[in-house]
Structure formats: structure tokens, C-alpha cells
Amino acid sequence: MDSIPGSQEELLRMRKNGEVGKKGEDHRNALSRKEATEELIGCMVHSEEEAYKLYCDYGHRIGFSVRKGKQSYFIGTRDIRTKDYYCSKEGLKYDEPVTEANFNRPDTRTNCKAMVRFRVDEKGRWTVIRFVPLHNHQLAKPGERHLLRSAKSFAVGKSGVIDPAESAESHAGNGSSDRTVGDISEPPGYTTRDCYNHDNVQNITLIGAGDSQSLVSYFKRRTNEEGMFYWDVQVDQEGRMTNFFFRDGKSRSDYDCFGDAVIFDTTYRTNKYSLICAPFVGVNHHWHNVVFGFAFLLDDSTASYVWLFKSFLESMGGRSPKSIFTDQDEAIMQAAEQVFPNTQHCFSYWHILKNAQSHLGTVNTSQAFQNMFMKCMQGCDTEMELQESWDAMLDEYKLQDNDWLNGLYKFHNRWCSVFNKDTFDGGINSSQWGEVSNNILTGVADESTSITRFALLLEKVVKTLRRNESEEDFRCSQTAPVRAIKHSTVLKQAAESYTHRMYKLFEAEFLDGCGATSCHENSCGGSLLRFEITMQGRGSKMWTVLLDTSTMEISCGCGKFERMGLLCSHALKAFSLQNVDMVPEKYILKRWTKDARRSMYNLSQEDSTQQECTEAELAYRNRAMQYAYNLALKSQELEEARKILWDSLETGEKALEVFFEMRNLHAQSAKDASTREKKKKKIPKGPSTKKAKQALASSSAAPVLTAQTSEQQFQSAQDANGNATIGRSYYYQVFPTPMQPNQIFMHPNTMPVCAPQDLSAYAAVRPNSNFGGAKNI
């Protein structure tokens, strides 16, 4: 089809005959919500399939899925008379009978009333006779609509297998066959659960002999494609490239949100050149991996790590993480102390347990030994208890001469929980995190993989992680987790705030707190309460919780909130005993919520970026550029969104112009006042003193430019040229009596306003103010 159909009837005719081309469909995809609604009302199709597809297409453009609803028949026949289609969130889950199959299924129903009803006439024409457009839930964002169930369309080959390449061709009419979700490009309607991943990595000429130069060419291409891409190369004394670091713009955004805890892993090597591949990894709000950058290192010297950490810090605007977790390596420790002096450096439990497999042999296979080993790492409350448990483990398994264990204990303050109760790790060092979540590079490359090809494969790994995050974000926005206790207000609050994964962790702590076998409450004076809690199945171990009922501040000896950012079962039990039915907002960490990525660029006086950067202006500029970059990514898909962003930028620019104009006026006024003071001090004594005093007296009668403080100060008006003066202050002058015509003064941005004759009402008039000096009341 060469042109976009101009009428609805033409579009329906072409849709029925299968003639709707790429341009026509893309035109409909670009419709606004109002236009799409007007298109649907009174629409006519010619079959049940077309009716269903019509509402599905509308739902895809607006952002919701469709379910087939009730239907009625002509009397005495099985011919459909009316047919309803609902939003997929129609009704409530609790209206359905509870079965084992659907109990753990996420709740997608919100009792939404949006629907459409078709009526079929004798000629088989389906006409929309009822349409309810309003929804009571959050609609899918443009970048998430390809995940809607009813919006997915697949091209099925002869063998019945999904062919993503064929289906991608059917979506290529808008000039781009990929739909962008954040930084991810993927064919519309597909996820990793639906079909195999189609490799759309652009071909790059890989130079075997000059692989380093090929990698730099790749970095340059990425920089041209994406302005926020960052890369750095270190060269040796002979000018040869040795170490590389790179990250894209989305990684910087991820670091701003989740860069409080970082894992630095140096255990993986590229097979062709045996370079160290060292990713910087964190934990996002779904408790999944998020990548902040990659490095290729020629060696593991302290100098290489210092260079790398400095490059990483520079790429992140000078903001250090709160904590960093690495392998047991003295070179890394020295580099971290030099570059991250204010960051808590700890050994990763995952690295320790992995090293134990190679250094302890068959002893490590014993479950009893592993229990004793884990107690030393996580189960001790005092340094004395750690010493006793460690000695008992060495005696039990005759490991006093094991060099690796002795070296590990030498740095016990970097891995034992006794010394790191206040170190935030985001759950990285918890047993629930698991080995699978750490080793993200398993099976990425083989022996023949070049360094540039390896970088391309790492890019695919990052895209997969981001695609998974987008799917989880969509699931959290469209479904609600099943609550173990339906009417618990605490669990309801948690389900509305946390992501699904974090809610389940919170719910487990909440239910665990319900199992406390004993709890003793004591008053410590004033509003401070002390709880001594013994948990079921934990022996006689007692946990101490302190609660200030006046400020609702709570702390527990286990330190889970400080380490993980989630309240522990002991603290939740104390809240329950005090009938606290809502968790204080300060104990719902934003990084674990569905809104973790919103409003993350607000700079305050306590912002760590400003404190750690050499120049606060540099910190501000980096954060502002990153904020603008993410807004541009978010708005690039729709013309309406782009217009909103441009209008906001223009409004901000005008506000800045007014601000600096006012600032200059105040500065000039202060300068003039200072000049007058200096002249006053230089008045000579003698016969000319009387004349000088007369000059000062006459100058005191000069008018003063004063800001109007009436209700109309910031209302719409026009200046002498007919220009709008929205948001600007009006200035008028106070004149002595009588007023001369030549004393009228008009500010270039306002209309001239003369003051009343009674000067007593304007106490701000200064006797020594010069003509035209600005002053606000």
C-alpha cells in the first residue's frame, strides 16, 4: 500500500481483506489516546475475529490486555447477537474459587470496568454500541506494551515453531524493526520466554592482529551512537594498550539508583589473551544483577587496579559506593584503600566459598564443617564468640596448618558479620543470594573468542539482564503479589511498595516474626522500650530490640536493616506488639520499591556526590546531564512525550533568565550602595561640607525602585511592548511630593506604576538610595 488510508471505512475494508500495510498500521499505532477512542466509537467490522482484533489493537495503543467476555444469542439460534470484550483486569481474583492451581498466581484483577460491546445485525456486521474507556489501574508504558498478552503476534512456520525473523519483518514498516525498552532493542511482542533470542548485533570487522585497535574502534562507534558511553584505555611505556574499562549510559543511570553496594569480580579470564575480565556488578530493586561496567586487565598488579578504580570513579561522577565486595587479594585491598578511602571493603562470601572448594579438599564436602564455617562468617555476635568458634572448627578437622584458612583469618574484620553489622550489602553476602546470581559470565566465550567479540558478547549479557528487569517492572506494575494474610495492613502496605521479589522476602520476615516463642518487654525510661525476643527453632538465642514510641525509631541487634535495608522479623514482632499497623516510611528503603528509579537526581546538601567531588559544580553537571539523558530516552518514542519535554525545558530556560535578571538587579543595587558609602566617607571637611550635605539631602529625595507585593505580583500581564510578563515581579517607584514628569522611570520588563503620595506606608524607602536602585519588600 502506497498511502495511508484516509477514512475509517477504508481501513476496515483493507483490514478485512488483509491489505493493511505497514504505513497504515504504524499510523494507527501513532494515534493519541483521544484519537484512538474516537476511532473505536461506532466502528464496524464483519466478523468476531475482527472485533476481537479491533479491541486488542486499541488496547495495545492505550496499554492494556483484553479478555473475551459474555455474549448473547438471537432467540432460538446459536448466532451471536451481542459480544463483550473486557480489560484483562476486569473482576476480582477473590471472586473466583480458590484452588491449589491459582492460589500462588499473581493477582492481576482490579475490578476494572473498561469494556466494549458489539452488536451483530442480520447482515453479519459487528458495530460498537457500548464503550467504557476509563481504567482504574496503571496502564502499560509505551516501552512495555509489547509484553501485553493480547498484543503479542507471532509468525508461525510450517513446522509450528515461532519464527522471530519472519515476524520481525511484519513490523518493519515504521523504519525500525526493533522496539526500544530503555537501552534494550528487541522485536515487538517477544520475550526470552516466548522465543529464542534473535542476534541483532551489528557486524564489526574484527582484526585478529590488531585486536586492541579493533576494540577501540568499537568504543568509538558506541560513543558516536550514544553520547553517554564512557571508555578508558591505559598504555604502557612503549605506547601499547594494556588495560581497558567501558560502560554505557544506562549503566551510569543504574549506578545512580543501585550503586550503594558493588561486587568486583576478577575470577574470569578471556580465553584467547588470558586477560582478566572484571565486571562491576550490583543489585537492582528486583534483587537481580545489574552491571555498572566491564574491564579488561593485562595483569593483577596494584597499579592496574588503582588505574581501574580511578577510571570507574570518574565515569560515575566521583561518587564512591558505600561498600565494595571483592576476592581476597592484597593488590585489590591496597588499591581500594587508596581510591575508595570512605568505602567499606569486604570479602564476598561467594568468593570465599568458591576458594574453599580448591583449598580445603574433601573437608569442604562435609555438611558439619560447612555449618561451622558459616557460623564463623555470619553466626557470631562477639569477637570472643568468633575466636571460640574458629578454634573449635580448626581443632575438629585438624586444620591449624592450613595456609589459606590462616591467611583468611588474618583479615577476619573484612568478612565476619561481627565487624560489618553496619555495612550495607544489599543481600549480596546473604545465603539466599546464591552462586548463580554472581557468576554472570559463565559460558560467554570460548578459546577462539577475540577481545572485541568478547565485548560484543558482554553487551548481549547486559541487554539480557535489562530485558529481564523490564519484564519484572512490567509484572510489578500490572499484577499484585499474593498476600499470605489477606487483611494484614502491614503486608498490604509492603505489597503496594516493594517489588514482587522484595515483598516475598519481607513477607517471610513478617511471618517469621509471628513465630516468636517468647517476648519480654521492658521500659527503659521515657518512650524507649526494650524487647527481648526468642525465635522458634533458633534455640535459646535472644535478640534485643529497642523501640522509641515517640519517634517510631527501631533498632535490632541482628543488624538486618543496616545490612539489607529490610526490617527483620524481630523488629516487625516489636511493631506488632505495639499495634503498629503501618511500617514507618523511613524503614521502606526506596531502592527496593517499584519507584526505585523515580526522582533519583534530587541533590541535597547532604548528597554524597557533592561531598566527595573536588568541585560541587562538576557533581551537579554530571547528575544534571544524566537526568536529561534519561528523560530523552524516556520521551523519544512518542511525539507527544517529546513535546512535553521540550516545553518543560523552554519553561525552565525562561525561569532561569528571570532569576539571573533579578540577581543582576540585586547585585547592581548592592554595588551602588557600596559606592555611596565610600563617597560618604570621602566627603572633605571645610567650606564645601555644607554643599556636600545639601547634595546628600537632595539625593535622599531620589526615587527608589521597589517590588510590588500585591496579589497581582505573579499574575499574567503585558509590558509596554505587549509581551507577556508571567512570573516576573513588577517594579514601581516612590517619588517625593510634588512629582516631576521627568522622574517617571519604566523598568524594561514592566509597565510604569506610580506610587501613592503617602510615603509613610513604604517603610523600606532608604534615605540614601540612588535613582533606579532595586529593592524588594
mmCIF file of C-alpha atoms in Angstrom, residues 235-559:
data_model
loop_
_atom_site.group_PDB
_atom_site.id
_atom_site.type_symbol
_atom_site.label_atom_id
_atom_site.label_comp_id
_atom_site.label_asym_id
_atom_site.label_seq_id
_atom_site.Cartn_x
_atom_site.Cartn_y
_atom_site.Cartn_z
ATOM 1 C CA VAL A 235 49.003 2.255 27.792
ATOM 2 C CA ASP A 236 52.434 1.091 28.899
ATOM 3 C CA GLN A 237 55.737 2.907 28.487
ATOM 4 C CA GLU A 238 56.016 1.737 24.900
ATOM 5 C CA GLY A 239 52.574 3.058 23.987
ATOM 6 C CA ARG A 240 50.897 -0.354 23.876
ATOM 7 C CA MET A 241 47.331 -0.619 25.157
ATOM 8 C CA THR A 242 47.170 -2.849 28.221
ATOM 9 C CA ASN A 243 44.029 -2.180 30.278
ATOM 10 C CA PHE A 244 40.506 -1.223 29.190
ATOM 11 C CA PHE A 245 37.397 -0.003 31.009
ATOM 12 C CA PHE A 246 33.983 0.786 29.494
ATOM 13 C CA ARG A 247 30.367 1.321 30.432
ATOM 14 C CA ASP A 248 27.308 2.691 28.616
ATOM 15 C CA GLY A 249 24.923 5.471 29.599
ATOM 16 C CA LYS A 250 22.345 3.139 31.110
ATOM 17 C CA SER A 251 24.995 1.732 33.454
ATOM 18 C CA ARG A 252 25.528 5.213 34.837
ATOM 19 C CA SER A 253 21.800 5.515 35.469
ATOM 20 C CA ASP A 254 21.811 2.094 37.139
ATOM 21 C CA TYR A 255 24.698 3.139 39.343
ATOM 22 C CA ASP A 256 22.848 6.266 40.454
ATOM 23 C CA CYS A 257 19.999 4.046 41.638
ATOM 24 C CA PHE A 258 21.773 0.948 42.925
ATOM 25 C CA GLY A 259 25.438 1.869 43.295
ATOM 26 C CA ASP A 260 25.449 1.670 47.090
ATOM 27 C CA ALA A 261 26.852 -1.885 47.052
ATOM 28 C CA VAL A 262 29.215 -3.170 44.330
ATOM 29 C CA ILE A 263 30.745 -6.585 43.595
ATOM 30 C CA PHE A 264 34.096 -6.511 41.832
ATOM 31 C CA ASP A 265 34.841 -9.941 40.387
ATOM 32 C CA THR A 266 38.260 -10.795 38.940
ATOM 33 C CA THR A 267 37.903 -14.561 38.697
ATOM 34 C CA TYR A 268 37.034 -14.723 34.998
ATOM 35 C CA ARG A 269 39.575 -14.526 32.172
ATOM 36 C CA THR A 270 39.235 -14.168 28.427
ATOM 37 C CA ASN A 271 40.493 -17.382 26.883
ATOM 38 C CA LYS A 272 42.303 -16.041 23.815
ATOM 39 C CA TYR A 273 44.543 -13.492 25.534
ATOM 40 C CA SER A 274 44.121 -14.575 29.176
ATOM 41 C CA LEU A 275 43.113 -11.036 30.084
ATOM 42 C CA ILE A 276 41.263 -10.571 33.359
ATOM 43 C CA CYS A 277 37.605 -9.747 32.655
ATOM 44 C CA ALA A 278 36.431 -7.810 35.701
ATOM 45 C CA PRO A 279 32.785 -6.690 35.830
ATOM 46 C CA PHE A 280 31.407 -4.187 38.337
ATOM 47 C CA VAL A 281 28.064 -5.654 39.401
ATOM 48 C CA GLY A 282 25.320 -4.506 41.760
ATOM 49 C CA VAL A 283 21.839 -5.498 42.869
ATOM 50 C CA ASN A 284 18.696 -3.842 41.493
ATOM 51 C CA HIS A 285 15.266 -3.461 43.102
ATOM 52 C CA HIS A 286 14.237 -6.944 41.958
ATOM 53 C CA TRP A 287 17.293 -8.440 43.705
ATOM 54 C CA HIS A 288 18.780 -9.279 40.325
ATOM 55 C CA ASN A 289 22.182 -8.471 38.889
ATOM 56 C CA VAL A 290 22.794 -5.059 37.341
ATOM 57 C CA VAL A 291 26.073 -4.263 35.544
ATOM 58 C CA PHE A 292 27.890 -0.968 36.077
ATOM 59 C CA GLY A 293 30.829 -1.603 33.747
ATOM 60 C CA PHE A 294 33.489 -4.025 32.491
ATOM 61 C CA ALA A 295 37.260 -4.034 32.491
ATOM 62 C CA PHE A 296 39.945 -5.999 30.645
ATOM 63 C CA LEU A 297 43.208 -6.107 32.609
ATOM 64 C CA LEU A 298 46.569 -7.399 31.435
ATOM 65 C CA ASP A 299 47.769 -8.152 34.985
ATOM 66 C CA ASP A 300 46.545 -8.101 38.588
ATOM 67 C CA SER A 301 49.032 -5.572 39.951
ATOM 68 C CA THR A 302 48.139 -2.834 42.397
ATOM 69 C CA ALA A 303 48.904 -0.204 39.738
ATOM 70 C CA SER A 304 46.377 -1.749 37.334
ATOM 71 C CA TYR A 305 43.662 -1.843 39.984
ATOM 72 C CA VAL A 306 44.390 1.750 41.028
ATOM 73 C CA TRP A 307 44.031 2.901 37.419
ATOM 74 C CA LEU A 308 40.822 0.905 37.007
ATOM 75 C CA PHE A 309 39.189 2.142 40.217
ATOM 76 C CA LYS A 310 40.040 5.734 39.313
ATOM 77 C CA SER A 311 38.513 5.294 35.827
ATOM 78 C CA PHE A 312 35.414 3.730 37.338
ATOM 79 C CA LEU A 313 35.088 6.545 39.876
ATOM 80 C CA GLU A 314 35.496 9.199 37.195
ATOM 81 C CA SER A 315 32.889 7.566 34.967
ATOM 82 C CA MET A 316 30.394 7.660 37.863
ATOM 83 C CA GLY A 317 30.827 11.357 38.551
ATOM 84 C CA GLY A 318 33.182 10.875 41.511
ATOM 85 C CA ARG A 319 30.609 9.073 43.645
ATOM 86 C CA SER A 320 32.068 6.150 45.595
ATOM 87 C CA PRO A 321 29.938 3.147 46.609
ATOM 88 C CA LYS A 322 29.075 2.615 50.260
ATOM 89 C CA SER A 323 30.584 -0.861 50.161
ATOM 90 C CA ILE A 324 32.563 -2.961 47.712
ATOM 91 C CA PHE A 325 32.928 -6.753 47.816
ATOM 92 C CA THR A 326 35.902 -8.472 46.219
ATOM 93 C CA ASP A 327 38.052 -11.567 46.317
ATOM 94 C CA GLN A 328 40.790 -11.999 48.920
ATOM 95 C CA ASP A 329 43.591 -10.170 47.126
ATOM 96 C CA GLU A 330 46.162 -7.835 48.676
ATOM 97 C CA ALA A 331 46.595 -5.816 45.462
ATOM 98 C CA ILE A 332 42.853 -5.100 45.376
ATOM 99 C CA MET A 333 42.861 -4.184 49.063
ATOM 100 C CA GLN A 334 45.664 -1.667 48.592
ATOM 101 C CA ALA A 335 44.038 -0.138 45.523
ATOM 102 C CA ALA A 336 40.632 0.113 47.236
ATOM 103 C CA GLU A 337 42.130 1.828 50.287
ATOM 104 C CA GLN A 338 43.834 4.350 48.010
ATOM 105 C CA VAL A 339 40.911 5.140 45.656
ATOM 106 C CA PHE A 340 37.892 4.401 47.911
ATOM 107 C CA PRO A 341 39.011 5.600 51.353
ATOM 108 C CA ASN A 342 35.437 6.139 52.576
ATOM 109 C CA THR A 343 34.091 2.855 51.191
ATOM 110 C CA GLN A 344 33.752 -0.251 53.340
ATOM 111 C CA HIS A 345 35.785 -3.005 51.665
ATOM 112 C CA CYS A 346 34.689 -6.578 52.437
ATOM 113 C CA PHE A 347 35.354 -10.038 51.083
ATOM 114 C CA SER A 348 32.493 -11.580 49.166
ATOM 115 C CA TYR A 349 31.085 -14.759 50.714
ATOM 116 C CA TRP A 350 30.679 -16.168 47.252
ATOM 117 C CA HIS A 351 34.408 -15.767 46.583
ATOM 118 C CA ILE A 352 35.317 -17.254 49.983
ATOM 119 C CA LEU A 353 33.150 -20.342 49.491
ATOM 120 C CA LYS A 354 34.442 -20.792 45.951
ATOM 121 C CA ASN A 355 38.057 -20.629 47.129
ATOM 122 C CA ALA A 356 37.286 -23.080 49.939
ATOM 123 C CA GLN A 357 36.499 -25.749 47.360
ATOM 124 C CA SER A 358 40.046 -25.644 45.986
ATOM 125 C CA HIS A 359 41.927 -25.104 49.257
ATOM 126 C CA LEU A 360 40.147 -27.473 51.656
ATOM 127 C CA GLY A 361 39.634 -30.565 49.532
ATOM 128 C CA THR A 362 37.305 -33.246 50.890
ATOM 129 C CA VAL A 363 36.857 -31.447 54.197
ATOM 130 C CA ASN A 364 34.705 -28.894 52.435
ATOM 131 C CA THR A 365 32.231 -31.591 51.379
ATOM 132 C CA SER A 366 31.221 -32.180 54.999
ATOM 133 C CA GLN A 367 27.941 -30.509 55.869
ATOM 134 C CA ALA A 368 29.002 -30.255 59.513
ATOM 135 C CA PHE A 369 32.151 -28.357 58.517
ATOM 136 C CA GLN A 370 30.177 -26.023 56.272
ATOM 137 C CA ASN A 371 27.793 -25.256 59.139
ATOM 138 C CA MET A 372 30.709 -24.386 61.438
ATOM 139 C CA PHE A 373 32.341 -22.320 58.709
ATOM 140 C CA MET A 374 29.141 -20.359 58.038
ATOM 141 C CA LYS A 375 28.691 -19.745 61.757
ATOM 142 C CA CYS A 376 32.118 -18.107 61.839
ATOM 143 C CA MET A 377 31.155 -15.858 58.948
ATOM 144 C CA GLN A 378 27.559 -14.988 59.859
ATOM 145 C CA GLY A 379 26.500 -16.528 63.166
ATOM 146 C CA CYS A 380 28.747 -14.875 65.770
ATOM 147 C CA ASP A 381 27.690 -11.866 67.828
ATOM 148 C CA THR A 382 31.005 -11.034 69.516
ATOM 149 C CA GLU A 383 34.689 -11.237 68.671
ATOM 150 C CA MET A 384 35.188 -13.706 71.514
ATOM 151 C CA GLU A 385 32.494 -15.969 70.106
ATOM 152 C CA LEU A 386 34.187 -15.825 66.708
ATOM 153 C CA GLN A 387 37.537 -16.833 68.225
ATOM 154 C CA GLU A 388 35.979 -19.759 70.076
ATOM 155 C CA SER A 389 34.050 -20.983 67.018
ATOM 156 C CA TRP A 390 37.091 -20.652 64.744
ATOM 157 C CA ASP A 391 39.360 -22.585 67.139
ATOM 158 C CA ALA A 392 36.730 -25.296 67.546
ATOM 159 C CA MET A 393 36.475 -25.708 63.768
ATOM 160 C CA LEU A 394 40.256 -25.955 63.336
ATOM 161 C CA ASP A 395 40.531 -28.485 66.176
ATOM 162 C CA GLU A 396 37.654 -30.590 64.928
ATOM 163 C CA TYR A 397 39.089 -31.007 61.419
ATOM 164 C CA LYS A 398 42.839 -30.644 62.176
ATOM 165 C CA LEU A 399 43.248 -27.526 60.026
ATOM 166 C CA GLN A 400 45.643 -25.498 62.212
ATOM 167 C CA ASP A 401 48.337 -25.621 59.499
ATOM 168 C CA ASN A 402 46.130 -24.708 56.554
ATOM 169 C CA ASP A 403 47.749 -21.654 54.985
ATOM 170 C CA TRP A 404 44.604 -20.479 53.219
ATOM 171 C CA LEU A 405 42.488 -20.512 56.395
ATOM 172 C CA ASN A 406 45.229 -18.804 58.387
ATOM 173 C CA GLY A 407 45.516 -16.105 55.728
ATOM 174 C CA LEU A 408 41.741 -15.703 55.676
ATOM 175 C CA TYR A 409 41.512 -15.264 59.438
ATOM 176 C CA LYS A 410 44.205 -12.597 59.280
ATOM 177 C CA PHE A 411 41.599 -10.342 57.617
ATOM 178 C CA HIS A 412 38.585 -11.561 59.605
ATOM 179 C CA ASN A 413 37.366 -7.956 60.007
ATOM 180 C CA ARG A 414 36.611 -7.946 56.250
ATOM 181 C CA TRP A 415 34.277 -10.937 56.220
ATOM 182 C CA CYS A 416 32.924 -11.689 59.714
ATOM 183 C CA SER A 417 29.488 -10.206 60.377
ATOM 184 C CA VAL A 418 30.597 -9.145 63.868
ATOM 185 C CA PHE A 419 32.661 -6.341 62.349
ATOM 186 C CA ASN A 420 30.303 -5.439 59.492
ATOM 187 C CA LYS A 421 26.865 -5.152 61.064
ATOM 188 C CA ASP A 422 26.501 -1.599 59.800
ATOM 189 C CA THR A 423 27.841 -2.329 56.304
ATOM 190 C CA PHE A 424 25.147 -2.218 53.653
ATOM 191 C CA ASP A 425 25.485 -5.153 51.251
ATOM 192 C CA GLY A 426 22.015 -5.302 49.676
ATOM 193 C CA GLY A 427 21.868 -9.013 50.455
ATOM 194 C CA ILE A 428 24.990 -9.759 48.405
ATOM 195 C CA ASN A 429 26.557 -11.610 51.306
ATOM 196 C CA SER A 430 23.414 -13.484 52.323
ATOM 197 C CA SER A 431 22.987 -17.209 51.798
ATOM 198 C CA GLN A 432 19.818 -16.511 49.770
ATOM 199 C CA TRP A 433 21.763 -14.653 47.083
ATOM 200 C CA GLY A 434 23.221 -17.822 45.609
ATOM 201 C CA GLU A 435 26.100 -18.656 43.318
ATOM 202 C CA VAL A 436 24.048 -18.349 40.146
ATOM 203 C CA SER A 437 23.475 -14.646 40.745
ATOM 204 C CA ASN A 438 27.186 -13.885 40.981
ATOM 205 C CA ASN A 439 28.809 -15.657 38.069
ATOM 206 C CA ILE A 440 27.210 -13.794 35.135
ATOM 207 C CA LEU A 441 30.000 -14.610 32.658
ATOM 208 C CA THR A 442 29.778 -18.402 32.647
ATOM 209 C CA GLY A 443 29.891 -19.750 29.097
ATOM 210 C CA VAL A 444 30.140 -16.343 27.429
ATOM 211 C CA ALA A 445 33.261 -17.047 25.348
ATOM 212 C CA ASP A 446 35.444 -19.884 24.111
ATOM 213 C CA GLU A 447 39.133 -20.238 23.294
ATOM 214 C CA SER A 448 38.845 -18.581 19.883
ATOM 215 C CA THR A 449 36.910 -15.501 21.019
ATOM 216 C CA SER A 450 38.732 -12.262 20.264
ATOM 217 C CA ILE A 451 38.668 -9.378 22.689
ATOM 218 C CA THR A 452 36.322 -7.305 20.510
ATOM 219 C CA ARG A 453 33.940 -10.180 20.017
ATOM 220 C CA PHE A 454 34.069 -10.722 23.755
ATOM 221 C CA ALA A 455 32.980 -7.102 24.294
ATOM 222 C CA LEU A 456 30.046 -7.688 21.937
ATOM 223 C CA LEU A 457 29.033 -10.775 23.869
ATOM 224 C CA LEU A 458 29.196 -8.823 27.119
ATOM 225 C CA GLU A 459 26.867 -6.274 25.544
ATOM 226 C CA LYS A 460 24.378 -9.069 24.890
ATOM 227 C CA VAL A 461 24.677 -10.234 28.509
ATOM 228 C CA VAL A 462 23.822 -6.732 29.715
ATOM 229 C CA LYS A 463 20.875 -6.491 27.325
ATOM 230 C CA THR A 464 19.520 -9.777 28.633
ATOM 231 C CA LEU A 465 19.758 -8.559 32.233
ATOM 232 C CA ARG A 466 17.974 -5.332 31.314
ATOM 233 C CA ARG A 467 15.300 -7.157 29.389
ATOM 234 C CA ASN A 468 14.633 -9.278 32.460
ATOM 235 C CA GLU A 469 14.389 -6.146 34.591
ATOM 236 C CA SER A 470 11.926 -4.572 32.155
ATOM 237 C CA GLU A 471 9.768 -7.680 32.283
ATOM 238 C CA GLU A 472 9.824 -7.626 36.092
ATOM 239 C CA ASP A 473 8.939 -3.925 36.128
ATOM 240 C CA PHE A 474 6.007 -4.649 33.855
ATOM 241 C CA ARG A 475 4.880 -7.560 36.031
ATOM 242 C CA CYS A 476 5.054 -5.432 39.163
ATOM 243 C CA SER A 477 3.029 -2.632 37.553
ATOM 244 C CA GLN A 478 0.329 -4.939 36.211
ATOM 245 C CA THR A 479 -0.007 -7.576 38.941
ATOM 246 C CA ALA A 480 -0.036 -7.707 42.727
ATOM 247 C CA PRO A 481 1.695 -10.407 44.791
ATOM 248 C CA VAL A 482 -0.450 -12.890 46.678
ATOM 249 C CA ARG A 483 -0.504 -11.984 50.361
ATOM 250 C CA ALA A 484 -0.271 -14.810 52.873
ATOM 251 C CA ILE A 485 -2.560 -12.845 55.212
ATOM 252 C CA LYS A 486 -5.143 -11.114 53.077
ATOM 253 C CA HIS A 487 -6.304 -8.459 55.548
ATOM 254 C CA SER A 488 -2.942 -7.537 57.086
ATOM 255 C CA THR A 489 -2.386 -3.797 56.659
ATOM 256 C CA VAL A 490 1.388 -4.223 57.016
ATOM 257 C CA LEU A 491 1.517 -6.765 54.203
ATOM 258 C CA LYS A 492 -0.835 -4.639 52.111
ATOM 259 C CA GLN A 493 1.484 -1.661 52.509
ATOM 260 C CA ALA A 494 4.503 -3.806 51.628
ATOM 261 C CA ALA A 495 2.792 -5.284 48.555
ATOM 262 C CA GLU A 496 1.976 -1.801 47.271
ATOM 263 C CA SER A 497 5.506 -0.503 47.863
ATOM 264 C CA TYR A 498 8.003 -3.301 47.233
ATOM 265 C CA THR A 499 8.709 -5.194 44.050
ATOM 266 C CA HIS A 500 7.397 -8.761 43.989
ATOM 267 C CA ARG A 501 10.749 -10.324 44.906
ATOM 268 C CA MET A 502 11.402 -7.966 47.803
ATOM 269 C CA TYR A 503 7.844 -8.338 49.036
ATOM 270 C CA LYS A 504 8.311 -12.078 49.362
ATOM 271 C CA LEU A 505 11.472 -11.512 51.414
ATOM 272 C CA PHE A 506 9.621 -9.028 53.618
ATOM 273 C CA GLU A 507 6.656 -11.372 53.993
ATOM 274 C CA ALA A 508 8.954 -14.199 55.090
ATOM 275 C CA GLU A 509 10.382 -11.962 57.830
ATOM 276 C CA PHE A 510 6.885 -10.877 58.864
ATOM 277 C CA LEU A 511 5.614 -14.453 59.162
ATOM 278 C CA ASP A 512 8.800 -15.482 60.932
ATOM 279 C CA GLY A 513 8.156 -12.767 63.497
ATOM 280 C CA CYS A 514 4.747 -14.249 64.160
ATOM 281 C CA GLY A 515 6.533 -17.420 65.324
ATOM 282 C CA ALA A 516 8.339 -15.832 68.265
ATOM 283 C CA THR A 517 8.092 -18.205 71.217
ATOM 284 C CA SER A 518 8.660 -15.591 73.905
ATOM 285 C CA CYS A 519 8.972 -11.863 74.171
ATOM 286 C CA HIS A 520 9.772 -9.800 77.257
ATOM 287 C CA GLU A 521 9.011 -6.086 77.172
ATOM 288 C CA ASN A 522 10.773 -3.645 79.496
ATOM 289 C CA SER A 523 10.663 0.127 79.793
ATOM 290 C CA CYS A 524 13.999 1.936 79.602
ATOM 291 C CA GLY A 525 12.566 5.254 80.689
ATOM 292 C CA GLY A 526 10.511 7.789 78.808
ATOM 293 C CA SER A 527 9.251 6.489 75.465
ATOM 294 C CA LEU A 528 12.049 3.936 74.979
ATOM 295 C CA LEU A 529 11.067 0.253 75.124
ATOM 296 C CA ARG A 530 13.309 -2.826 75.176
ATOM 297 C CA PHE A 531 12.171 -6.176 73.774
ATOM 298 C CA GLU A 532 13.988 -9.465 74.346
ATOM 299 C CA ILE A 533 12.772 -11.912 71.714
ATOM 300 C CA THR A 534 13.422 -15.627 71.355
ATOM 301 C CA MET A 535 12.541 -17.116 67.979
ATOM 302 C CA GLN A 536 11.029 -20.509 67.372
ATOM 303 C CA GLY A 537 13.521 -23.139 66.187
ATOM 304 C CA ARG A 538 16.580 -20.961 66.977
ATOM 305 C CA GLY A 539 17.476 -22.476 70.318
ATOM 306 C CA SER A 540 17.831 -20.140 73.269
ATOM 307 C CA LYS A 541 19.388 -17.268 71.355
ATOM 308 C CA MET A 542 17.841 -13.944 72.329
ATOM 309 C CA TRP A 543 17.544 -10.849 70.157
ATOM 310 C CA THR A 544 17.291 -7.359 71.633
ATOM 311 C CA VAL A 545 15.097 -4.727 70.006
ATOM 312 C CA LEU A 546 14.901 -1.066 71.058
ATOM 313 C CA LEU A 547 11.836 0.985 70.077
ATOM 314 C CA ASP A 548 11.238 4.680 70.688
ATOM 315 C CA THR A 549 7.469 5.070 70.549
ATOM 316 C CA SER A 550 7.662 8.868 70.221
ATOM 317 C CA THR A 551 9.729 8.840 67.024
ATOM 318 C CA MET A 552 8.997 5.229 65.939
ATOM 319 C CA GLU A 553 12.727 4.602 65.582
ATOM 320 C CA ILE A 554 13.648 0.956 65.971
ATOM 321 C CA SER A 555 16.906 -0.995 66.044
ATOM 322 C CA CYS A 556 17.718 -4.667 66.403
ATOM 323 C CA GLY A 557 20.899 -6.375 67.461
ATOM 324 C CA CYS A 558 20.883 -8.566 64.356
ATOM 325 C CA GLY A 559 21.526 -5.511 62.139
#
